[in-house]
Tab-separated table of C-alpha atoms in Angstrom:
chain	number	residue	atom	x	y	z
A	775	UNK	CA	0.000	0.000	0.000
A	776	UNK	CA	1.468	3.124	-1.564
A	777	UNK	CA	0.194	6.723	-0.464
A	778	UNK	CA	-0.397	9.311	-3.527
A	779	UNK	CA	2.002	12.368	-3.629
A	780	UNK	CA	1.901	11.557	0.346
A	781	UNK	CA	3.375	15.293	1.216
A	782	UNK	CA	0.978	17.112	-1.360
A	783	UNK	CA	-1.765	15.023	-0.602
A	784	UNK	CA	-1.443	16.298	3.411
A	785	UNK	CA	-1.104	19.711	1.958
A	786	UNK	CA	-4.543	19.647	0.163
A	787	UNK	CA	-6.109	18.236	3.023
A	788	UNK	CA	-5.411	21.074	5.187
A	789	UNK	CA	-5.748	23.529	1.697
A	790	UNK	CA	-8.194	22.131	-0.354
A	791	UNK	CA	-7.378	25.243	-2.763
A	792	UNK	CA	-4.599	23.579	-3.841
A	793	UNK	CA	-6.762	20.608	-5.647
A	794	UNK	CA	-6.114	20.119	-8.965
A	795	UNK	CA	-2.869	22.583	-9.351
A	796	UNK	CA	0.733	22.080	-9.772
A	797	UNK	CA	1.739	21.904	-5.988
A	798	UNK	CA	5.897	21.406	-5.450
A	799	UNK	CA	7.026	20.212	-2.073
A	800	UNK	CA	10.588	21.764	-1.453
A	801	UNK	CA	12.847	22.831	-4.182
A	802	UNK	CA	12.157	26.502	-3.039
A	803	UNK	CA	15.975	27.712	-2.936
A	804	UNK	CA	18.451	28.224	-5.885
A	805	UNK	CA	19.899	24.695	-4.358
A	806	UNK	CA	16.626	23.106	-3.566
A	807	UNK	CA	15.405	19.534	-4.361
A	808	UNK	CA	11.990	18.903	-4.726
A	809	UNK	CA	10.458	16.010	-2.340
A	810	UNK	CA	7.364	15.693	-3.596
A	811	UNK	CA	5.099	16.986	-6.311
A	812	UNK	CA	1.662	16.534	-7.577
A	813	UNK	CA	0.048	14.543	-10.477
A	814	UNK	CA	-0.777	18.009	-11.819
A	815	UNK	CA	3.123	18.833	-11.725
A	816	UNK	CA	4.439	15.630	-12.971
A	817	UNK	CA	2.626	16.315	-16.018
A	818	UNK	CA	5.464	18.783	-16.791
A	819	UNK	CA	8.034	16.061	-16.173
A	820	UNK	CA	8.518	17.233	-12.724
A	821	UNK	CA	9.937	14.196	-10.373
A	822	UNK	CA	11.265	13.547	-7.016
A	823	UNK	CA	14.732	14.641	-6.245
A	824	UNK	CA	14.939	17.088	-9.114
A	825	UNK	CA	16.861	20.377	-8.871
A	826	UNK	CA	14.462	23.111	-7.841
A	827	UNK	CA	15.491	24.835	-10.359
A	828	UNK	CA	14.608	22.784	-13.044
A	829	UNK	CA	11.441	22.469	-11.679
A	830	UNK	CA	10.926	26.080	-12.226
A	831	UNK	CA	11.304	26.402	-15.858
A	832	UNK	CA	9.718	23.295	-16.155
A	833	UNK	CA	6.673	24.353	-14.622
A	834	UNK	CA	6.863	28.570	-13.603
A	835	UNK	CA	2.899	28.421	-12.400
A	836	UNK	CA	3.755	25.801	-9.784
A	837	UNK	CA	2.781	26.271	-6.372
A	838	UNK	CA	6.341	25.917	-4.199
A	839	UNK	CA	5.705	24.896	-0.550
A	840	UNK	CA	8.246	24.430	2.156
A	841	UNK	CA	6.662	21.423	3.771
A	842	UNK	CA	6.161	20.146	7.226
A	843	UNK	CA	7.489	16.989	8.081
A	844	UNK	CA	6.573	17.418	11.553
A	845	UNK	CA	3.023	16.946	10.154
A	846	UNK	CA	3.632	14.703	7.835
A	847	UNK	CA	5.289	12.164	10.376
A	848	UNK	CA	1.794	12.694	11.954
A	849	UNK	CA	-0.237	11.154	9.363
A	850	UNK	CA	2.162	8.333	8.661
A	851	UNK	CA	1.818	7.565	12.025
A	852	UNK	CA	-1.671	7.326	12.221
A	853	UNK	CA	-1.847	5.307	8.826
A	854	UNK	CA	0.514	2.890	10.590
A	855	UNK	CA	-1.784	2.810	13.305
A	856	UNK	CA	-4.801	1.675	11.112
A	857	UNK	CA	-2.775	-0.914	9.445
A	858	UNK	CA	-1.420	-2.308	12.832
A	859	UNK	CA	-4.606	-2.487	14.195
A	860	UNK	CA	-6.112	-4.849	11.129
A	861	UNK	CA	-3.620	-6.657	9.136
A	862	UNK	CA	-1.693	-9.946	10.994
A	863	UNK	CA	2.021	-8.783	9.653
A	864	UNK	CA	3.345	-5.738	7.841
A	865	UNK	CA	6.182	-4.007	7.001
A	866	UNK	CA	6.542	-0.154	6.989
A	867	UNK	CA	9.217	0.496	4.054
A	868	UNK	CA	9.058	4.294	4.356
A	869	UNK	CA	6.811	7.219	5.473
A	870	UNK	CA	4.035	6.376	2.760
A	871	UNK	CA	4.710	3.146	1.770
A	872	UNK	CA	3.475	-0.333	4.094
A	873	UNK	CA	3.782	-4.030	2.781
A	874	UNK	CA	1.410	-6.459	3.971
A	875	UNK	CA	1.288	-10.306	4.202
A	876	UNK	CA	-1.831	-11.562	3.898
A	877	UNK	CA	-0.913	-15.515	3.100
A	878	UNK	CA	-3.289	-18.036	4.395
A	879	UNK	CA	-6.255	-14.994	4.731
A	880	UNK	CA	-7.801	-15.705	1.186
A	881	UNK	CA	-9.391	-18.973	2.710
A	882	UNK	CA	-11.424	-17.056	5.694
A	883	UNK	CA	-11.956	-13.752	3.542
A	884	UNK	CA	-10.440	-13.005	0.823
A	885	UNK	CA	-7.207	-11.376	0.461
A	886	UNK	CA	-8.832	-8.251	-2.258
A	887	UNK	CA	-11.946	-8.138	-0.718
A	888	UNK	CA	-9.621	-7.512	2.907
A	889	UNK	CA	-7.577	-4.808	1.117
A	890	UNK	CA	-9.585	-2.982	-0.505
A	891	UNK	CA	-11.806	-2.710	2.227
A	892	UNK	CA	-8.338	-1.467	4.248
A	893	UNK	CA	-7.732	0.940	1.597
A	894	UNK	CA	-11.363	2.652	1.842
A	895	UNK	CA	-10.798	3.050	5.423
A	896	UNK	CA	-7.857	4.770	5.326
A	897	UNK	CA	-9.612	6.581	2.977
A	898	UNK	CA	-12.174	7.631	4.665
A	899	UNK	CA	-10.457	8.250	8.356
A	900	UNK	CA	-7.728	10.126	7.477
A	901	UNK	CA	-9.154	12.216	4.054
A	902	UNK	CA	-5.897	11.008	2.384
A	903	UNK	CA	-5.582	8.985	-1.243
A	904	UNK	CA	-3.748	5.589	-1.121
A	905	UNK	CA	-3.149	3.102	-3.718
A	906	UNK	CA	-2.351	-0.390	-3.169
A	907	UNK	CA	-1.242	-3.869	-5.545
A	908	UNK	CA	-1.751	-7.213	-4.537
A	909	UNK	CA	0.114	-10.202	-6.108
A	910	UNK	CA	2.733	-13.074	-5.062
A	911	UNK	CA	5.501	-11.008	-3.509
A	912	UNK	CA	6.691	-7.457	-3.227
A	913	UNK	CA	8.356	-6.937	-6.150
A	914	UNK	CA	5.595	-7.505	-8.178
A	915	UNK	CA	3.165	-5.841	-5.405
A	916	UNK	CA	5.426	-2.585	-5.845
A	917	UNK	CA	5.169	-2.446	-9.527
A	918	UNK	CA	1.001	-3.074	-9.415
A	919	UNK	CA	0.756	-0.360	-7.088
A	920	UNK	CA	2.732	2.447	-9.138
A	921	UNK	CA	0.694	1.033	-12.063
A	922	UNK	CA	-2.611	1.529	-9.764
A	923	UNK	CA	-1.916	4.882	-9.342
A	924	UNK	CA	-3.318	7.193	-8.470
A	925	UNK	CA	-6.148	6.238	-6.602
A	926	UNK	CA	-6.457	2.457	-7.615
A	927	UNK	CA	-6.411	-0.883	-6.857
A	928	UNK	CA	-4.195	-3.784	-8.814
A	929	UNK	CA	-4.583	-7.648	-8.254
A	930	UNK	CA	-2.026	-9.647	-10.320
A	931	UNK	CA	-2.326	-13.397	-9.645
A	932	UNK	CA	0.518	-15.628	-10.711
A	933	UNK	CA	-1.711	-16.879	-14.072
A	934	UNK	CA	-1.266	-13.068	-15.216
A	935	UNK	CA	2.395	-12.417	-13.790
A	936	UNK	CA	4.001	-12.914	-17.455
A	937	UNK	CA	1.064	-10.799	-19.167
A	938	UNK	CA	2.030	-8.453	-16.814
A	939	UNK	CA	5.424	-7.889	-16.410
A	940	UNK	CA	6.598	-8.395	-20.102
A	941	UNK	CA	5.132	-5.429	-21.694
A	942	UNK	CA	6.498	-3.140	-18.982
A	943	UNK	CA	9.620	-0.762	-19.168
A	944	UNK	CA	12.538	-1.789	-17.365
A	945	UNK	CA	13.200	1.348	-15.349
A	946	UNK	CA	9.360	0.049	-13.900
A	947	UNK	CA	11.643	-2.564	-11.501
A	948	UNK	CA	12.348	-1.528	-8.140
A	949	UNK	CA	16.101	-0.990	-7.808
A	950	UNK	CA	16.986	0.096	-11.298
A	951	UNK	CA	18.558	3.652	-11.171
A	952	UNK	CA	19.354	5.988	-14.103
A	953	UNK	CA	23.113	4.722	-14.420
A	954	UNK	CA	21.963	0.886	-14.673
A	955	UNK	CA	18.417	1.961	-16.940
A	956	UNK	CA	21.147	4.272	-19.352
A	957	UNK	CA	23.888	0.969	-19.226
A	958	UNK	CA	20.652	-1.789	-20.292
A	959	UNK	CA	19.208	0.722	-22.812
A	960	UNK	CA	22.506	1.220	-24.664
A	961	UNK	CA	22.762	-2.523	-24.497
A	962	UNK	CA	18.877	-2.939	-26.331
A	963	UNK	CA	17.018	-4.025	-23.402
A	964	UNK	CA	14.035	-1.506	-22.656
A	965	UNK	CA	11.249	-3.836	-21.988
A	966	UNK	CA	11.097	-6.692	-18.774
A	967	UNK	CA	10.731	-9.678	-21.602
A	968	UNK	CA	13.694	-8.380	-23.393
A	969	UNK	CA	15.788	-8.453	-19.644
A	970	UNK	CA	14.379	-12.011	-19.123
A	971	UNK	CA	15.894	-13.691	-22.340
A	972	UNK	CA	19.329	-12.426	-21.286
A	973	UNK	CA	21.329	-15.198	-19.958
A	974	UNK	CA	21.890	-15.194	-16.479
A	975	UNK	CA	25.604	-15.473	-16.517
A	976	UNK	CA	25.702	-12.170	-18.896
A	977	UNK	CA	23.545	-10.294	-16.526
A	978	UNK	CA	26.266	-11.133	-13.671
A	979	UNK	CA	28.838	-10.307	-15.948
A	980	UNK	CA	27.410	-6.954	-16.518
A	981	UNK	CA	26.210	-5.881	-13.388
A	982	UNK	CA	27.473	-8.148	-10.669
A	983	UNK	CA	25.360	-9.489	-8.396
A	984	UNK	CA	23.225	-6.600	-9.036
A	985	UNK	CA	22.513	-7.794	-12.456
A	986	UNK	CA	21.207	-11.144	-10.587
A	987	UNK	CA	18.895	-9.456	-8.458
A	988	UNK	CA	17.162	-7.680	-11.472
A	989	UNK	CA	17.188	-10.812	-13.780
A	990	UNK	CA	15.386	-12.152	-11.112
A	991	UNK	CA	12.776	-9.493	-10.219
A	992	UNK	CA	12.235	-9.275	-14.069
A	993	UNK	CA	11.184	-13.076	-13.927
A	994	UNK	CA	8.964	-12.294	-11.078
A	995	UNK	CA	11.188	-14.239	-8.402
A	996	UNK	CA	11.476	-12.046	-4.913
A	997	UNK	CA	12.243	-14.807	-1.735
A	998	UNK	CA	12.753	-11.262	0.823
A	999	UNK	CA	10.085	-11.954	3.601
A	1000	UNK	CA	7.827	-9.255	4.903
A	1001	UNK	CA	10.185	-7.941	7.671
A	1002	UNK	CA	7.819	-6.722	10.795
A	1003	UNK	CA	7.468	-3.019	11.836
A	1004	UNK	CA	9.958	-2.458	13.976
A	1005	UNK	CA	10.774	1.065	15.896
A	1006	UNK	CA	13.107	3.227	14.149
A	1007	UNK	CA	17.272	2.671	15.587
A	1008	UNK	CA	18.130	6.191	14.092
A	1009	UNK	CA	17.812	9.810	13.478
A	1010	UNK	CA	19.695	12.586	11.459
A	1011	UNK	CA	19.541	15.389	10.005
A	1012	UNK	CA	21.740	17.322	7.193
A	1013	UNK	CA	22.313	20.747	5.347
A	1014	UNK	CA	22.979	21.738	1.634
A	1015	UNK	CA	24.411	24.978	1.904
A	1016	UNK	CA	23.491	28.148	-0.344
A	1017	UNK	CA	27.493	28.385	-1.822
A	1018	UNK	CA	30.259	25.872	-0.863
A	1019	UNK	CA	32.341	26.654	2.030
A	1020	UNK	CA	35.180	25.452	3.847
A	1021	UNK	CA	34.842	27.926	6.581
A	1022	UNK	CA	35.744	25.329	9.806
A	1023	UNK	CA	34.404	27.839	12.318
A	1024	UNK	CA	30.947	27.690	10.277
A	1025	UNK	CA	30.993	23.712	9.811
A	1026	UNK	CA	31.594	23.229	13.426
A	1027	UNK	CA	28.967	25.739	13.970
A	1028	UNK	CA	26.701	23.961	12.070
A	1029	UNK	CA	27.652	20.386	13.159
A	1030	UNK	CA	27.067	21.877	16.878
A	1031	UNK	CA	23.214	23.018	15.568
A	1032	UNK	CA	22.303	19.040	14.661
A	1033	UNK	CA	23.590	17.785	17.874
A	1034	UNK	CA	22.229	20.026	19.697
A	1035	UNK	CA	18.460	19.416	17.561
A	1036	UNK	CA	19.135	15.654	17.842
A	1037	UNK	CA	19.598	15.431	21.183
A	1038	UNK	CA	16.518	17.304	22.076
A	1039	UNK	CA	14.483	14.931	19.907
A	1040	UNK	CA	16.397	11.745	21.649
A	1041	UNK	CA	15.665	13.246	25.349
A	1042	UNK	CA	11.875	13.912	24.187
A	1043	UNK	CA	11.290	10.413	23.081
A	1044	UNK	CA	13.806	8.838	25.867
A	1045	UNK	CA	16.326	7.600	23.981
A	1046	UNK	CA	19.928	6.786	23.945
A	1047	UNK	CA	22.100	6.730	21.135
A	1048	UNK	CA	25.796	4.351	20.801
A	1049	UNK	CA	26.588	5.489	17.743
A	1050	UNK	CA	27.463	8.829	15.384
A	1051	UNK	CA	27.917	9.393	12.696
A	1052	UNK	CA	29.163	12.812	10.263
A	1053	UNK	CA	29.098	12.676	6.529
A	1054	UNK	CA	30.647	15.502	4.378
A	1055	UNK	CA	29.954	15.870	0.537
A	1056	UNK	CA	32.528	17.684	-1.339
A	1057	UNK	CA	32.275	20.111	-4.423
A	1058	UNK	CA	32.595	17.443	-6.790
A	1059	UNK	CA	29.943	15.602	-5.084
A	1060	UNK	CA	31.804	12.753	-3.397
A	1061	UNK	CA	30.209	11.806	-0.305
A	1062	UNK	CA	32.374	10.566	2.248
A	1063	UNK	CA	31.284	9.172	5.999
A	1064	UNK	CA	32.751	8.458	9.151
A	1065	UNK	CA	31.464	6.899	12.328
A	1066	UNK	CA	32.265	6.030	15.911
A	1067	UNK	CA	31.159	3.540	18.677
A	1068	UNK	CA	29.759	5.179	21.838
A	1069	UNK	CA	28.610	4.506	25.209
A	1070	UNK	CA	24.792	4.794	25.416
A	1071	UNK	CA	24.602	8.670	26.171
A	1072	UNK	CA	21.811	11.687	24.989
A	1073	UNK	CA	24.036	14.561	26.391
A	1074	UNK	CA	24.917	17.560	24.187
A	1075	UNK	CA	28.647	18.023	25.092
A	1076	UNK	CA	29.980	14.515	24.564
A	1077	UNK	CA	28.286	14.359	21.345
A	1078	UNK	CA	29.561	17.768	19.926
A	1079	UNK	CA	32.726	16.806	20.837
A	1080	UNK	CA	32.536	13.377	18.878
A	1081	UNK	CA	30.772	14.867	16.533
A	1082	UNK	CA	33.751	17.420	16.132
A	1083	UNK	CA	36.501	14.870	16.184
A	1084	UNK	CA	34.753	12.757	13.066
A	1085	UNK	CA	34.497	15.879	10.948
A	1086	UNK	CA	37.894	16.467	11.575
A	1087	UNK	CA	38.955	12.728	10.094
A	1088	UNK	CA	36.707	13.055	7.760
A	1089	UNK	CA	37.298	15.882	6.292
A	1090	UNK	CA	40.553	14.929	4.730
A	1091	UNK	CA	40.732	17.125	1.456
A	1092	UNK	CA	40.810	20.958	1.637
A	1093	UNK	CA	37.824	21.162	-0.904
A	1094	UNK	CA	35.241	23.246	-0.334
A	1095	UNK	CA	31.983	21.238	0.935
A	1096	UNK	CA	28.240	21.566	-0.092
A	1097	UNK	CA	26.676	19.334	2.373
A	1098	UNK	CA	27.553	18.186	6.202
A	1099	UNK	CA	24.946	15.777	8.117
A	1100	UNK	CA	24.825	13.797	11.417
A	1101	UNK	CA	23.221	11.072	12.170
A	1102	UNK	CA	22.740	8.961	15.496
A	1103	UNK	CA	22.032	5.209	15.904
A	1104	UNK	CA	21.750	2.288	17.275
A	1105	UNK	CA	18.848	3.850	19.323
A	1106	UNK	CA	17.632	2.123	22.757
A	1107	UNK	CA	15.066	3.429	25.584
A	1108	UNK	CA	15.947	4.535	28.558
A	1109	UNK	CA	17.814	7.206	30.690
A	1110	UNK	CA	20.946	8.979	30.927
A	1111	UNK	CA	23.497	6.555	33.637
A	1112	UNK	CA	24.577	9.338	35.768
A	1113	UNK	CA	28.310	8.624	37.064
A	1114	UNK	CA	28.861	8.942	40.884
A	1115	UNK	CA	32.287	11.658	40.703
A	1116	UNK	CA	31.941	13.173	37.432
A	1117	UNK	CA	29.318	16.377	36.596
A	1118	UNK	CA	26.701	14.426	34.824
A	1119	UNK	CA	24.415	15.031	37.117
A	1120	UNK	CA	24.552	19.068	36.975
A	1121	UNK	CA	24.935	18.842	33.151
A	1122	UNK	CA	21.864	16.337	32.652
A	1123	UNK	CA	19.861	19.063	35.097
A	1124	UNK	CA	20.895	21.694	32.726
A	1125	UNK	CA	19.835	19.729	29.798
A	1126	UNK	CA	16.766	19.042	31.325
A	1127	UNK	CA	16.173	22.636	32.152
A	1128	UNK	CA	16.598	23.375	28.586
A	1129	UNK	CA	14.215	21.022	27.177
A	1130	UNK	CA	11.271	22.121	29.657
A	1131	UNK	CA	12.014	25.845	27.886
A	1132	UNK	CA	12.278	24.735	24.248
A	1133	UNK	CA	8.939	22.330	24.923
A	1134	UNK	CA	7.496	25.372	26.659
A	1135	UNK	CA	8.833	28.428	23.574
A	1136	UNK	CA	10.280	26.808	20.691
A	1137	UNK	CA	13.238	25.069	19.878
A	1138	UNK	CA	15.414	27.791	19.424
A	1139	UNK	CA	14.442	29.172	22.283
A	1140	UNK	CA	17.772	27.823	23.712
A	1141	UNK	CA	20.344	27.731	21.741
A	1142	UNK	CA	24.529	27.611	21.955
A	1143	UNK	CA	25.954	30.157	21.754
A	1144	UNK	CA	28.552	29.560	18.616
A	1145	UNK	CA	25.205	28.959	16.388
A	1146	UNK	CA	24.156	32.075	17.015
A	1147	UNK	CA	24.981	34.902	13.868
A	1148	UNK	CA	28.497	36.802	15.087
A	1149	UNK	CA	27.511	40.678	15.637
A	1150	UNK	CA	28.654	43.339	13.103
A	1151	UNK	CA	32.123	44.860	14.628
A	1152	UNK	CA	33.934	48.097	13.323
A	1153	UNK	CA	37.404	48.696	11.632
A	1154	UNK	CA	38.603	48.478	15.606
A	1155	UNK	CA	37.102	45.117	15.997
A	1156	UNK	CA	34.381	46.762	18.641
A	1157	UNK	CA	30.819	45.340	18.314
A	1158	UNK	CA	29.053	47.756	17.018
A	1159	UNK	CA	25.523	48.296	19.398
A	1160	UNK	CA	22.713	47.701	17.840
A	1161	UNK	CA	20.603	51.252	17.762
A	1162	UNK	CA	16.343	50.369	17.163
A	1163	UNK	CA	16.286	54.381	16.662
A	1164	UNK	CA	19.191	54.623	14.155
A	1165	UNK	CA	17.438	51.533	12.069
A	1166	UNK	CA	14.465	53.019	11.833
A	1167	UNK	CA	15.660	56.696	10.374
A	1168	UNK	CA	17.314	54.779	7.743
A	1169	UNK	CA	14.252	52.827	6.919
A	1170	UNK	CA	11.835	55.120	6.912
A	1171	UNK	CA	13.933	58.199	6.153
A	1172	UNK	CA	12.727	60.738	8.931
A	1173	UNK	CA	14.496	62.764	11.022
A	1174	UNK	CA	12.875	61.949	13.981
A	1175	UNK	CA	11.748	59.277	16.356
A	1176	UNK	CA	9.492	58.594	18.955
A	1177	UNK	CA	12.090	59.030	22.359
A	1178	UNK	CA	11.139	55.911	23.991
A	1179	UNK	CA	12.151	52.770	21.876
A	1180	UNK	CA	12.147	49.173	23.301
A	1181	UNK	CA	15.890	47.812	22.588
A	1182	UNK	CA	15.997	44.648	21.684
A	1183	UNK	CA	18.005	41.542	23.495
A	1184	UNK	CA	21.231	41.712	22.223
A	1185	UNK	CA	20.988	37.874	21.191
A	1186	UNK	CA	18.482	38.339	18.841
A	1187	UNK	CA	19.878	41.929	17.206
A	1188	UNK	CA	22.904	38.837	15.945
A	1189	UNK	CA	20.231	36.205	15.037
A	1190	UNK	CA	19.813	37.224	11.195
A	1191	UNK	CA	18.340	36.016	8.292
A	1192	UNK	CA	22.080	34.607	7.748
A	1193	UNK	CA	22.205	32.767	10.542
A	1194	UNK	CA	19.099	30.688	11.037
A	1195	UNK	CA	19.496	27.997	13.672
A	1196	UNK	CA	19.004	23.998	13.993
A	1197	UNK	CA	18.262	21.637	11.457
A	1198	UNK	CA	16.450	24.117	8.917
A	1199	UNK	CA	18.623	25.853	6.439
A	1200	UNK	CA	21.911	27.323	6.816
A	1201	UNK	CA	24.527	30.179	4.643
């Protein structure tokens, strides 16, 4: 079971305006990538993971949105919910996307009957479109589902599989990418009966083991088991960055932001961590990683500091960089183990301090202080004060101002446009 245009679709519901017009999820910046789009937009040859950019002069009348996955994590959730609730055994592949074993049901119910009667519930609960295909395993399930869409339902029984399959474009297989469609189409092979006359020992030769797994998917051949739902074991976060930089104070800066954002979202779902990890993508778009075994911890300081120490290895050429993310793992629940003669126990009270204000005003209503924008300074390196009455002469050009003018904190005169803090975009 597949959800349609699953970010757009949440989008309508709480703007039904937006029904029936080319709606973009992300992509907004120069640098952008669009997450999601509507049928409307695809029309245009908009598709996930294309440039925002190109999306534009694809499509100029389409409606950009920045997206809330907060909300959209939401309604996943809930649609998880349903399925738990009525299926025996399922599988949640991604945010929108659930397979379900239904073997042995057919002889009590009915195994179309049961889905389609799943689908109209979800439906009809959460005001959301879903699609689902039913067949022999999930390859095939997969491809009946994007061929459902949108809003439909697909049974392929094994009689039909061939029928099926055989007509279909290759690039229609789940796991063929651009490099491995452009390498099959050079060789001829555009259609699934075309792949499944190639000998198997050519397809391995090819492709490796790779070329196996496709031969075999082609066929209609997929052993991989349903895998139960099983609670998330990480979380991360990353940043593409408006121009490439190499500026260490920034990247640390930056690095210190997701820590600080991951940790509050470990603490708030008690949860320890064991293992970080920093990836850096250079100019030239090689993406390298590096990770670290950890004690079981959810405290800002020792994670900066590992955190710190990876970026360091692996940041090994002086290129300039146009992505840095962190990610921790190996999740667990529980509590921080607070050491008898060390200061864990005054840090964790600080941390927990913290949390109770960002629950209470916002996330960036605490913040450390090396995210925070550095204040303008003069040629003698003094910060230059920042003067509400001055601003507002040169903005409005008057002489003259009302005498009392509320300053503001000096903290947020430095938090600028340039400078925006956590996980959401950064300079």
């Amino acid at each position: 079971m597949d959800q349609d245009a699953f970010f757009v679709s949440v989008e309508i519901r709480k703007n039904p305006r937006l029904t029936g017009k080319p709606v973009i999820i992300g992509g907004g910046g120069d640098r952008g990538v669009v997450a999601s789009c509507s049928y409307e937009a695809r029309k245009y040859g908009i598709h996930s993971a294309m440039p925002g950019r190109t999306a534009k002069l694809l499509c100029p009348q389409a409606i950009f949105l920045k997206g809330d996955m907060e909300e959209y994590s939401k309604a996943s959730h809930e649609i998880t919910e349903i399925i738990a609730d009525k299926v025996p055994l399922f599988e949640k592949a991604s945010i929108d996307e659930h397979y379900i074993d239904m073997t042995g049901m057919d002889r009590f119910f009915g195994c179309m009957k049961f889905a389609s009667e799943l689908r109209q519930t979800i439906i009809r609960e959460m005001k959301l479109p879903i699609s689902f295909g039913l067949s022999i395993n999930k390859t095939v399930a997969k491809i009946a589902t994007n061929e459902s869409k949108p809003g439909g339902e697909l049974q392929v029984t094994y009689p039909e599989l061939r029928p099926f399959l055989d007509p279909l474009a290759i690039h229609k297989i789940p796991g063929i990418g651009h490099a491995t469609y452009k390498k099959l189409s050079e060789m001829g092979v555009r259609e699934i009966l075309t792949l499944t006359q190639i000998p198997q020992q050519l397809m391995f030769k090819i492709l490796g083991q790779h070329g196996l797994s496709l031969w075999q998917k082609a066929n209609g051949i997929d052993l991989a088991p349903v895998v139960p739902y099983r609670e998330r074991k990480s979380i991360g976060t990353q940043a593409t960055f408006e121009s490439d930089t190499m500026d260490m104070a920034k990247l640390k800066a930056i690095i210190t932001g997701m820590v600080t954002g991951l940790t509050f979202q470990l603490r708030n779902q008690k949860k320890l961590t064991a293992c970080i990890t920093v990836t850096v993508r250079y100019t030239n778009f090689e993406t390298v990683t590096q990770q670290e075994r950890i004690p079981y911890t959810s405290l800002d300081s020792f994670l900066i500091s590992k955190a710190h120490n990876l970026f360091e290895k692996v940041y090994s050429k002086r290129m300039l960089l146009r992505l840095v993310g962190v990610k921790l793992s190996h999740l667990v629940s529980g509590y921080e183990q607070i050491g008898l003669y060390n200061i864990a126990e005054e840090e964790y009270s600080l941390y927990q301090a913290m949390d109770k204000v960002r629950n209470n005003f916002g996330t960036e209503a605490v913040v450390k202080a090396c995210i925070v924008t550095q204040p303008p300074r003069d040629e003698m390196g003094k910060i230059i004060k920042y003067n509400p009455r001055k601003k507002k002469v040169l903005i409005e050009n008057t002489e003259e101002e009302e005498p009392e003018v509320k300053k503001r904190s000096k903290i947020r005169s430095f938090m600028s446009e340039k400078g925006v803090t956590g996980t959401k975009s950064y300079e």
